[in-house]
């Protein structure tokens, strides 16, 4: 197995990004840094590649991965019936640690798993992740760990858990937050917090006061295993992070 590419070195970073881009286009899986935790990613529009991603983690189709995007405008090609409140959330928190579950565009020819017609979207705040996404386009990305184990916050933890199932590892240093993204469900009716992560519900409601379900009791904070960019919360039939 090739050692991780040290993205702190500009020359090695370029080699790593090129290798990761080529691997994704071949339908292989790669590990990339994000602003939350490390992610394992594949071409979102290649069903065989998404299947490899899930198999690498030891997951089934009942826990489909979120999709990371390189630009905010990409959401219009992937989601439908986007509420104004979601636009406001995107303006306030993207790029960043907020995953938004939307209705997927029905015309898309992809297979992320059992999503019930939804897609979980996020634009990460990490230069390496964004550069790779600009080259590859939207990627299915889940937390870089075996199912049931803690998400990797340094590349070595991802290597230890995922090993040879990953073609390319990009080392972007320790995750800046080390906490999962917060997940908001906007797929059916008022906005609802599915998981509190790096962004609190109070911060969300302060930035976007209208459009939420009535607040009854605080959302539960979940452990980082199966979280991060991507993992472990149930939402309309898909798992996201």
XYZ file of C-alpha atoms in Angstrom:
241
model
C 0.000 0.000 0.000
C 1.274 3.455 -0.921
C 1.890 5.660 2.164
C -0.351 8.712 2.654
C 0.436 11.817 0.634
C 1.599 14.618 2.944
C -0.473 17.573 1.772
C 1.621 20.017 3.807
C 4.241 19.717 1.045
C 2.938 21.549 -2.073
C 4.631 19.166 -4.501
C 3.443 16.015 -2.718
C -0.007 17.562 -2.279
C -0.354 18.017 -6.036
C 0.757 14.438 -6.632
C -1.702 13.209 -4.049
C -4.602 15.192 -5.467
C -3.826 13.895 -8.951
C -3.602 10.308 -7.689
C -6.855 10.666 -5.727
C -8.647 12.221 -8.706
C -7.536 9.379 -10.977
C -8.546 6.776 -8.391
C -12.018 8.267 -8.013
C -12.506 8.320 -11.771
C -11.531 4.621 -11.885
C -14.241 3.824 -9.349
C -11.889 3.339 -6.402
C -12.166 4.819 -2.920
C -9.908 7.397 -1.304
C -9.471 8.970 2.121
C -9.466 12.752 2.390
C -9.285 15.281 5.220
C -12.251 17.492 6.049
C -12.912 20.168 8.652
C -14.786 17.669 10.848
C -13.155 14.223 10.646
C -11.435 12.245 7.882
C -13.708 10.883 5.189
C -13.689 7.909 2.858
C -14.979 8.980 -0.531
C -16.004 7.712 -3.956
C -17.655 8.983 -7.124
C -21.268 9.694 -6.131
C -22.478 8.770 -9.629
C -20.738 5.384 -9.774
C -22.894 2.768 -7.999
C -20.056 0.209 -7.943
C -17.751 2.754 -6.297
C -20.364 3.628 -3.669
C -20.767 -0.096 -2.997
C -16.987 -0.375 -2.463
C -17.139 2.526 -0.012
C -19.869 0.856 2.031
C -18.074 -2.492 1.946
C -14.823 -0.871 3.125
C -16.672 0.440 6.178
C -18.647 -2.755 6.747
C -21.947 -0.978 6.114
C -25.097 -1.887 4.244
C -27.284 0.031 1.839
C -29.531 1.051 4.722
C -26.896 3.629 5.746
C -26.154 5.565 2.545
C -23.367 8.153 2.579
C -23.798 11.913 2.297
C -22.538 13.810 -0.741
C -19.855 16.494 -0.470
C -19.896 19.334 -2.994
C -17.267 21.865 -4.093
C -19.582 24.887 -4.407
C -22.842 26.085 -2.887
C -24.507 26.343 -6.288
C -24.035 22.591 -6.826
C -26.993 21.974 -4.524
C -29.423 23.077 -7.238
C -28.331 20.218 -9.498
C -28.656 17.612 -6.741
C -31.650 18.686 -4.642
C -35.206 19.739 -5.476
C -37.801 21.918 -3.748
C -35.157 23.740 -1.708
C -36.800 25.932 0.975
C -35.682 29.524 1.430
C -34.560 28.659 4.978
C -32.080 26.149 3.516
C -30.628 28.890 1.318
C -30.186 30.986 4.457
C -28.460 28.102 6.274
C -26.115 27.622 3.330
C -25.270 31.334 3.287
C -24.549 31.240 7.025
C -22.700 27.940 7.443
C -21.263 26.709 4.120
C -18.534 25.840 3.674
C -18.579 24.301 7.116
C -19.763 21.586 9.461
C -23.431 21.524 8.463
C -25.056 18.651 6.568
C -28.485 19.348 5.089
C -30.880 16.573 4.091
C -32.975 17.545 1.054
C -35.238 15.869 -1.483
C -33.004 14.555 -4.265
C -33.493 15.559 -7.881
C -35.593 12.679 -9.272
C -33.758 12.740 -12.609
C -30.373 11.858 -11.107
C -28.979 8.478 -12.169
C -27.142 7.499 -9.023
C -27.517 4.845 -6.341
C -26.355 5.872 -2.880
C -28.385 3.210 -1.114
C -31.801 3.264 0.540
C -32.290 7.035 0.652
C -36.079 7.226 0.276
C -35.588 9.947 -2.286
C -33.373 12.164 -0.133
C -29.750 13.257 -0.263
C -27.573 14.635 2.544
C -25.366 17.473 1.265
C -22.392 19.336 2.703
C -19.667 21.684 1.498
C -16.607 21.123 3.738
C -14.320 23.897 4.925
C -10.988 22.274 4.076
C -8.678 23.314 1.209
C -7.598 19.773 0.299
C -11.156 18.442 0.297
C -12.412 21.362 -1.792
C -9.599 21.060 -4.322
C -10.288 17.359 -4.786
C -14.033 17.987 -5.123
C -13.401 20.649 -7.776
C -11.559 18.005 -9.796
C -13.910 15.079 -9.234
C -17.293 16.715 -8.817
C -19.685 15.588 -6.037
C -18.404 12.668 -3.982
C -20.155 10.226 -1.702
C -18.209 10.586 1.541
C -18.627 8.800 4.862
C -16.492 8.965 7.985
C -13.174 7.152 7.532
C -13.669 4.292 9.973
C -15.001 0.782 10.238
C -18.657 0.734 11.204
C -18.983 0.942 14.967
C -15.513 2.367 15.572
C -14.536 6.006 16.196
C -14.136 8.255 13.166
C -10.535 9.047 12.234
C -9.253 12.500 13.191
C -5.736 11.841 11.835
C -4.855 9.925 8.692
C -3.043 7.158 10.607
C -6.291 6.137 12.295
C -7.940 5.794 8.892
C -5.035 3.695 7.574
C -5.178 1.426 10.624
C -8.901 0.773 10.178
C -9.348 0.734 6.396
C -5.965 -0.478 5.121
C -5.820 -1.864 1.589
C -9.488 -1.187 0.848
C -8.515 2.440 0.125
C -6.460 3.295 -2.942
C -5.172 6.763 -1.945
C -4.808 8.455 1.451
C -4.457 12.236 1.630
C -2.884 13.490 4.865
C -4.125 16.968 5.752
C -2.984 16.886 9.370
C -5.259 16.559 12.417
C -8.911 17.443 11.897
C -9.521 21.006 13.037
C -12.784 20.205 14.830
C -12.623 16.487 15.535
C -16.418 16.539 15.887
C -19.119 15.429 13.460
C -21.121 17.828 11.355
C -24.520 18.916 12.564
C -27.369 17.430 10.517
C -30.537 19.308 9.610
C -33.426 17.582 7.851
C -35.123 19.845 5.308
C -36.630 17.051 3.224
C -40.195 17.136 4.539
C -41.786 20.156 6.184
C -40.140 22.452 8.754
C -36.413 22.214 9.460
C -35.466 19.662 12.108
C -32.119 18.989 13.757
C -31.276 15.279 13.485
C -27.888 15.471 15.171
C -26.024 18.185 17.040
C -22.355 18.230 16.088
C -19.843 21.015 15.586
C -22.623 23.621 15.212
C -25.145 23.993 18.025
C -28.887 24.191 17.478
C -28.832 27.622 19.117
C -26.365 28.852 16.498
C -28.558 27.512 13.704
C -31.708 29.148 15.041
C -29.912 32.434 15.691
C -28.706 32.585 12.087
C -32.031 31.436 10.605
C -34.875 32.198 13.036
C -37.797 31.010 10.889
C -38.719 27.674 9.331
C -38.028 25.301 12.232
C -40.189 22.749 13.994
C -41.303 23.879 17.411
C -38.495 23.346 19.917
C -39.543 20.826 22.532
C -36.378 19.402 24.003
C -32.678 19.631 23.058
C -31.398 17.439 20.240
C -29.247 14.586 21.498
C -25.502 14.865 21.051
C -24.156 11.597 19.668
C -20.668 10.121 19.947
C -18.287 10.670 17.060
C -18.250 7.022 16.013
C -20.189 6.714 12.748
C -20.343 10.466 12.542
C -18.296 13.217 11.175
C -18.639 14.041 7.641
C -20.902 11.443 7.466
C -22.137 8.791 9.516
C -24.603 7.354 11.860
C -27.769 9.425 12.068
C -31.035 8.159 10.666
C -32.865 10.558 8.349
C -35.578 9.660 5.919
C -33.907 6.342 5.243
C -30.336 7.589 4.798
C -27.381 8.030 7.114
C -25.372 11.186 6.929
C -22.801 13.311 8.583
